[in-house]
Coordinates of C-alpha atoms and ligand atoms in Angstrom, one line a residue:
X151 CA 96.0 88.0 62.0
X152 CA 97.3 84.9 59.8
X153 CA 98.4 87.8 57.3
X154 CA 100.7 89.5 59.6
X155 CA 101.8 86.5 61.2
X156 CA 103.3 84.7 57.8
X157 CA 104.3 88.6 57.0
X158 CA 106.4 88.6 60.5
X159 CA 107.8 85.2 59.9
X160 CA 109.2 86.0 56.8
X161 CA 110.8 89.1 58.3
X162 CA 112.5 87.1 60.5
X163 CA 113.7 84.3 57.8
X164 CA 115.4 87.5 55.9
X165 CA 116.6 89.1 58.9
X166 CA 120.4 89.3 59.7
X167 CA 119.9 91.4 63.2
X168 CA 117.0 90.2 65.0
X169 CA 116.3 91.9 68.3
X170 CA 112.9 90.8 70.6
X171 CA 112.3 92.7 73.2
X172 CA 110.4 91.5 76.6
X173 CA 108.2 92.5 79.0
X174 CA 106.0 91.4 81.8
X175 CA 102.9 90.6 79.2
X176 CA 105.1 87.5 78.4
X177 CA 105.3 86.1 82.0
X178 CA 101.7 86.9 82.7
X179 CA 100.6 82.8 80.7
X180 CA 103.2 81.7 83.6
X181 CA 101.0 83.1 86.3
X182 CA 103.2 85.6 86.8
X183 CA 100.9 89.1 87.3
X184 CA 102.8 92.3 85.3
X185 CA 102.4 95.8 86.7
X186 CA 99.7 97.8 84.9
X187 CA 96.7 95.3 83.7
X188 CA 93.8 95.6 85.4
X189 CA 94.3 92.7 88.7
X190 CA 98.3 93.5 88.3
X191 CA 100.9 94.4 90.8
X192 CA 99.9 98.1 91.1
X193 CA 96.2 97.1 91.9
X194 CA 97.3 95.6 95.0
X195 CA 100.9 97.7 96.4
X196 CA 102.5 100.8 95.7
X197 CA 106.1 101.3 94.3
X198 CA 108.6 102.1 96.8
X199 CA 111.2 104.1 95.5
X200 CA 115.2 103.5 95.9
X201 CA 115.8 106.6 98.2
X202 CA 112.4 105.3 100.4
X203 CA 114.1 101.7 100.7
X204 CA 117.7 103.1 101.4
X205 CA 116.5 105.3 103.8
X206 CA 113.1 104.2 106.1
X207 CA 113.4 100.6 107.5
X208 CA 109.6 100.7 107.0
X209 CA 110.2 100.8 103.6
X210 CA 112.5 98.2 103.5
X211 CA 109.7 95.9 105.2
X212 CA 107.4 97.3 102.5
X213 CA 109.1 96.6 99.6
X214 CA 110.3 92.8 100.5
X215 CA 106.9 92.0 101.4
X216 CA 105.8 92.7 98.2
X217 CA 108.9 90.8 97.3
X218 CA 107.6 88.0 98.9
X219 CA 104.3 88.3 97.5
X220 CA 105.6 87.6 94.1
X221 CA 107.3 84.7 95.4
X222 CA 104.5 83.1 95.4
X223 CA 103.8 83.0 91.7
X224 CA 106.9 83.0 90.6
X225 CA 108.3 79.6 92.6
X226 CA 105.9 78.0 90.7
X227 CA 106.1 79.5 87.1
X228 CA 107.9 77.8 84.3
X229 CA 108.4 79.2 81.0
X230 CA 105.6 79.3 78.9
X231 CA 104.7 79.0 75.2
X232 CA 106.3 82.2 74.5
X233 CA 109.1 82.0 76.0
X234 CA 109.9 78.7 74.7
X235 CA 108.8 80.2 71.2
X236 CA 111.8 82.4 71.4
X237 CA 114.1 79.9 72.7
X238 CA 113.3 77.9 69.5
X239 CA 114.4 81.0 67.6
X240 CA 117.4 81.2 69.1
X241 CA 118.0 77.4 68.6
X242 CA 117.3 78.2 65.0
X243 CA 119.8 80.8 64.7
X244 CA 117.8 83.7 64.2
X245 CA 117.8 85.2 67.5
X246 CA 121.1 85.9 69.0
X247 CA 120.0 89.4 71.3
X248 CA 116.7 89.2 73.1
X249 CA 116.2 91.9 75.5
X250 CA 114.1 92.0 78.3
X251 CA 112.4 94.4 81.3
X252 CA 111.7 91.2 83.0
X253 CA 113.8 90.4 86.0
X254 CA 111.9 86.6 86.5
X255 CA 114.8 84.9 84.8
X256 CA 112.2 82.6 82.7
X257 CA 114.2 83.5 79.3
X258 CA 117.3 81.8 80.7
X259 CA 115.2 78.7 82.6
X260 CA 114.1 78.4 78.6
X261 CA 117.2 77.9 77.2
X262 CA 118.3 81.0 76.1
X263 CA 121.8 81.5 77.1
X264 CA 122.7 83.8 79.4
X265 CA 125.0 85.8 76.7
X266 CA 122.4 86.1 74.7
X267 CA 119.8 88.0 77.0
X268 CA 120.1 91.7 78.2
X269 CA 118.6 92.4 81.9
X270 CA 117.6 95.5 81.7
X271 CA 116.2 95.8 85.3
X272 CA 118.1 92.8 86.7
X273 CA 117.2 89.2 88.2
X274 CA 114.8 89.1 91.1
X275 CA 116.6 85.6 92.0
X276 CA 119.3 86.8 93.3
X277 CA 119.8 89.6 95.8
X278 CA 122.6 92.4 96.7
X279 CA 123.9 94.5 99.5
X280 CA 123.6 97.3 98.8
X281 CA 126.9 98.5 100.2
X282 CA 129.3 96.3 99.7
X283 CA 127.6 94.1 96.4
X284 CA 128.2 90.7 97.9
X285 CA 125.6 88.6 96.1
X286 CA 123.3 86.3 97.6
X287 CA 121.1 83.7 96.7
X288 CA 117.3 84.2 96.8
X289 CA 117.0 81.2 99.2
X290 CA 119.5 82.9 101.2
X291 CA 117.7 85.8 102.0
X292 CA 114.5 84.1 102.4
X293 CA 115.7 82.3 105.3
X294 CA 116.7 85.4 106.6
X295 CA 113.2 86.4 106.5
X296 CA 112.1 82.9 107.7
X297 CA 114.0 83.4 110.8
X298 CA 112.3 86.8 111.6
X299 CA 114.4 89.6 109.7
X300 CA 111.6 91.5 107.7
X301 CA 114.6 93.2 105.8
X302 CA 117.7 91.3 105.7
X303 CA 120.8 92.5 106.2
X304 CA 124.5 91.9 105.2
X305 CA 127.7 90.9 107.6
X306 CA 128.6 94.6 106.7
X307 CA 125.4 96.2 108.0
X308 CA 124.5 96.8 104.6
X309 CA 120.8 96.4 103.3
X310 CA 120.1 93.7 101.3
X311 CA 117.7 94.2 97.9
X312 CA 116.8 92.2 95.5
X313 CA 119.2 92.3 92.4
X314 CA 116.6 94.4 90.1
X315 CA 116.1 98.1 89.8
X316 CA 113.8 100.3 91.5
X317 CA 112.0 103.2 90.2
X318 CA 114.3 105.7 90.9
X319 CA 117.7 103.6 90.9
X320 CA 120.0 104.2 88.5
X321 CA 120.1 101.7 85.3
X322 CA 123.1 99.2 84.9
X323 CA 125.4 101.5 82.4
X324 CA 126.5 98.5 80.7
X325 CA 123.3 96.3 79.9
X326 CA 121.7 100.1 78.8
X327 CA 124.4 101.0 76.6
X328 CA 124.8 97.4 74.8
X329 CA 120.9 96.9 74.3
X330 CA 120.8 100.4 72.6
X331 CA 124.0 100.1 70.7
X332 CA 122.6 96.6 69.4
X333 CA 119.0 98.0 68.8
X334 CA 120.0 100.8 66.7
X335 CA 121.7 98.4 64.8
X336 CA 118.7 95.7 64.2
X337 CA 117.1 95.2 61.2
X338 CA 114.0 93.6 63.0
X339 CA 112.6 94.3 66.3
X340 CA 109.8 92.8 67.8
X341 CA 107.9 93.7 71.4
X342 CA 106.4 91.1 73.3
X343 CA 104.1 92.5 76.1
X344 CA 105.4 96.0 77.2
X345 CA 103.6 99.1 77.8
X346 CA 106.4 100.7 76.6
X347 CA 106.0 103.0 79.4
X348 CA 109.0 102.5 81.2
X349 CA 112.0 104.5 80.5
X350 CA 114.9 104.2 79.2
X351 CA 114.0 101.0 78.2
X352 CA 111.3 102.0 76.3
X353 CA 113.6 104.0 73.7
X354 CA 114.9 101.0 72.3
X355 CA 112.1 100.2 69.8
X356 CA 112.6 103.8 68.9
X357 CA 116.7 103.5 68.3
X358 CA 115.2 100.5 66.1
X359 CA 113.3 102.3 64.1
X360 CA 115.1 105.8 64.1
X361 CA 117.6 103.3 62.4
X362 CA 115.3 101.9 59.4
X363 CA 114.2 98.2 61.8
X364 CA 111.2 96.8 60.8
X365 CA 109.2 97.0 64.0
X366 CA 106.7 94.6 65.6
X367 CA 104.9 95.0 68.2
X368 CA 102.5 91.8 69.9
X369 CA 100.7 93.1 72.9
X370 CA 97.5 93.1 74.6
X371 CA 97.1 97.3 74.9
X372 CA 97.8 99.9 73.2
X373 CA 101.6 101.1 73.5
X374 CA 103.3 104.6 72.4
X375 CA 105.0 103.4 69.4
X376 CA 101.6 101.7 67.7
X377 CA 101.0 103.9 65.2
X378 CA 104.7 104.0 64.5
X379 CA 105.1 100.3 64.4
X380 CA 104.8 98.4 60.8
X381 CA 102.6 95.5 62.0
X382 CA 100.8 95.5 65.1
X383 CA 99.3 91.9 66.8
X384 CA 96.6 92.1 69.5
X385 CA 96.8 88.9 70.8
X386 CA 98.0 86.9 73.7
X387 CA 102.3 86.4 73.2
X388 CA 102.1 82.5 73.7
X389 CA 99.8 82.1 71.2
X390 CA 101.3 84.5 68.4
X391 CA 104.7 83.4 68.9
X392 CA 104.0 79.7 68.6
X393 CA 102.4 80.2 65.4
X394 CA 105.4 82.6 63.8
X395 CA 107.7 79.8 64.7
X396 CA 105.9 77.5 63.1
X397 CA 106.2 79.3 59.9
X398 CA 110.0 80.1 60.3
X399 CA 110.6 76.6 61.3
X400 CA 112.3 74.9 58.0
X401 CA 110.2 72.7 56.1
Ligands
LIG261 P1 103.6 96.4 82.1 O1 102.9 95.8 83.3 O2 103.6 97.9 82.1 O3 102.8 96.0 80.7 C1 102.6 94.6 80.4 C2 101.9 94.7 79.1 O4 101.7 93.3 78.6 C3 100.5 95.3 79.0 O5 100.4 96.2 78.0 C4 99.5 94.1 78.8 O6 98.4 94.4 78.1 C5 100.4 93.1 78.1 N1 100.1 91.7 78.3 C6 99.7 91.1 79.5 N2 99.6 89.8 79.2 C7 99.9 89.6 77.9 C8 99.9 88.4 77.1 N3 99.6 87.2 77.6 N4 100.3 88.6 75.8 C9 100.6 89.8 75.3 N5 100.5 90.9 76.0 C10 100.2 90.8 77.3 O7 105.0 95.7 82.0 P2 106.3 96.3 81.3 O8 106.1 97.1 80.1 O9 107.2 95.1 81.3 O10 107.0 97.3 82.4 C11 106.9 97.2 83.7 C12 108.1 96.7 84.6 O11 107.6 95.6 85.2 C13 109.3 96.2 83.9 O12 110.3 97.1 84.1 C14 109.6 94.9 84.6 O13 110.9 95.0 85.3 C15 108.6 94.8 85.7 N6 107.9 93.5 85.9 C16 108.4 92.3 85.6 C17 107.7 91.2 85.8 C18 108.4 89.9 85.4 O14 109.6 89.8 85.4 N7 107.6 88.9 85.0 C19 106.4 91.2 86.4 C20 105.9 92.4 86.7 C21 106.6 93.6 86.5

């Protein structure tokens, strides 16, 4: 492991378009469960698809209960050693675009700048009507739900939904279209804690390396792209990331 870690390190002193790219495996050392480990989100609810939530109110309840569930991790998470890993990189200079599946916001609370991460699947602190795309905050909403409304809605009758994207919801056409433009264009690209299951999301490692990237891949199980991938780290992200840093960090 110390091999590949000084051999990734140095890959990202000599690299001029560094991407990293996030999942939920970074979140999970903030208490934050992802979906598909054994004990994770799908072990204990199903997904409810965007059609279901725009058109059953059951599955409106559904789906912000399990909103709510989460709440209860993520009030109390803070970024971890990973996340503040990359943060350090980008304090360095060497990590400009970091891309992320997550929708916890813990990249930002780091002290990355916002213009410097891609949501892919959007912010779970905020929340949105669906009709007429007032935004609200996440406290808002939850005091709708304190006061009784088991699926908030806006002043226009519109249904309120958490600010992320549902299985079956159509990706934001900008975020998509900049994280692939600047992926195909990176010379290094490294995955923190993704299946690599999801699509389209999961394409950008391959725009990396269709385009001649040097691809990393630090995760806990196997992914699609591991046999494609030039160095491969099975290990927990905090851990690994802190000790890259410490190698890239100047002497
Ligand atoms: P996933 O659940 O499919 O995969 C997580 C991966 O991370 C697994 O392969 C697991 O082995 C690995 N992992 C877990 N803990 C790790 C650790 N400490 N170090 C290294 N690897 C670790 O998640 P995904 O690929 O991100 O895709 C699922 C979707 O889940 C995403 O679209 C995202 O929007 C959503 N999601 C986000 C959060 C969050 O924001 N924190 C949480 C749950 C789900």
């Amino acid at each position: 492991m110390d091999e590949k870690i000084t051999l990734v390190a140095k890959k990202i002193k000599a690299s001029k378009q560094l991407i990293v790219f996030t999942g939920a495996g970074i979140s999970t050392e903030s208490g934050i469960p992802d979906y598909r480990s054994q004990g994770g989100i799908w072990d204990k609810f199903s997904p409810v698809y965007f059609d279901e939530f725009m058109s059953s109110k059951e599955s409106r309840i559904k789906y912000w209960e399990q909103r709510l569930d989460m709440e209860k991790s993520l009030s109390v998470s803070k970024p971890n050693a990973g996340h503040k890993s990359l943060a350090k990189l980008h304090e360095l200079g060497f990590l400009k675009t970091l891309i992320t599946q997550n929708i916890d916001g813990l990249h930002e609370e780091s002290g990355i700048p916002k213009e410097n991460i891609i949501e892919l699947h959007g912010n779970t602190r905020r929340v949105r009507c669906m009709s007429c795309k007032k935004l609200i905050s996440w406290e808002e909403a939850q005091a709708m739900i304190d006061a009784g409304d088991r699926a908030p809605e806006c002043s226009c009758s519109g249904f309120f939904k958490p600010d992320t994207i549902s299985f079956g919801q159509a990706m934001p056409v900008e975020e998509t279209q900049r994280a692939a433009m600047l992926s195909s264009k990176s010379d290094v690209f490294i995955v923190v804690g993704s299946t690599l299951l999801v699509q389209p999301a999961a394409l950008m490692p391959e725009y990396a390396k269709n385009a001649g990237a040097f691809l990393v891949i630090i995760n806990l199980s196997d992914t699609p792209y591991d046999k494609v991938c030039d160095v491969l780290i099975r290990g927990k992200a905090g851990n690994v990331l802190k000790k890259i840093v410490e190698q890239v960090i100047p002497e």
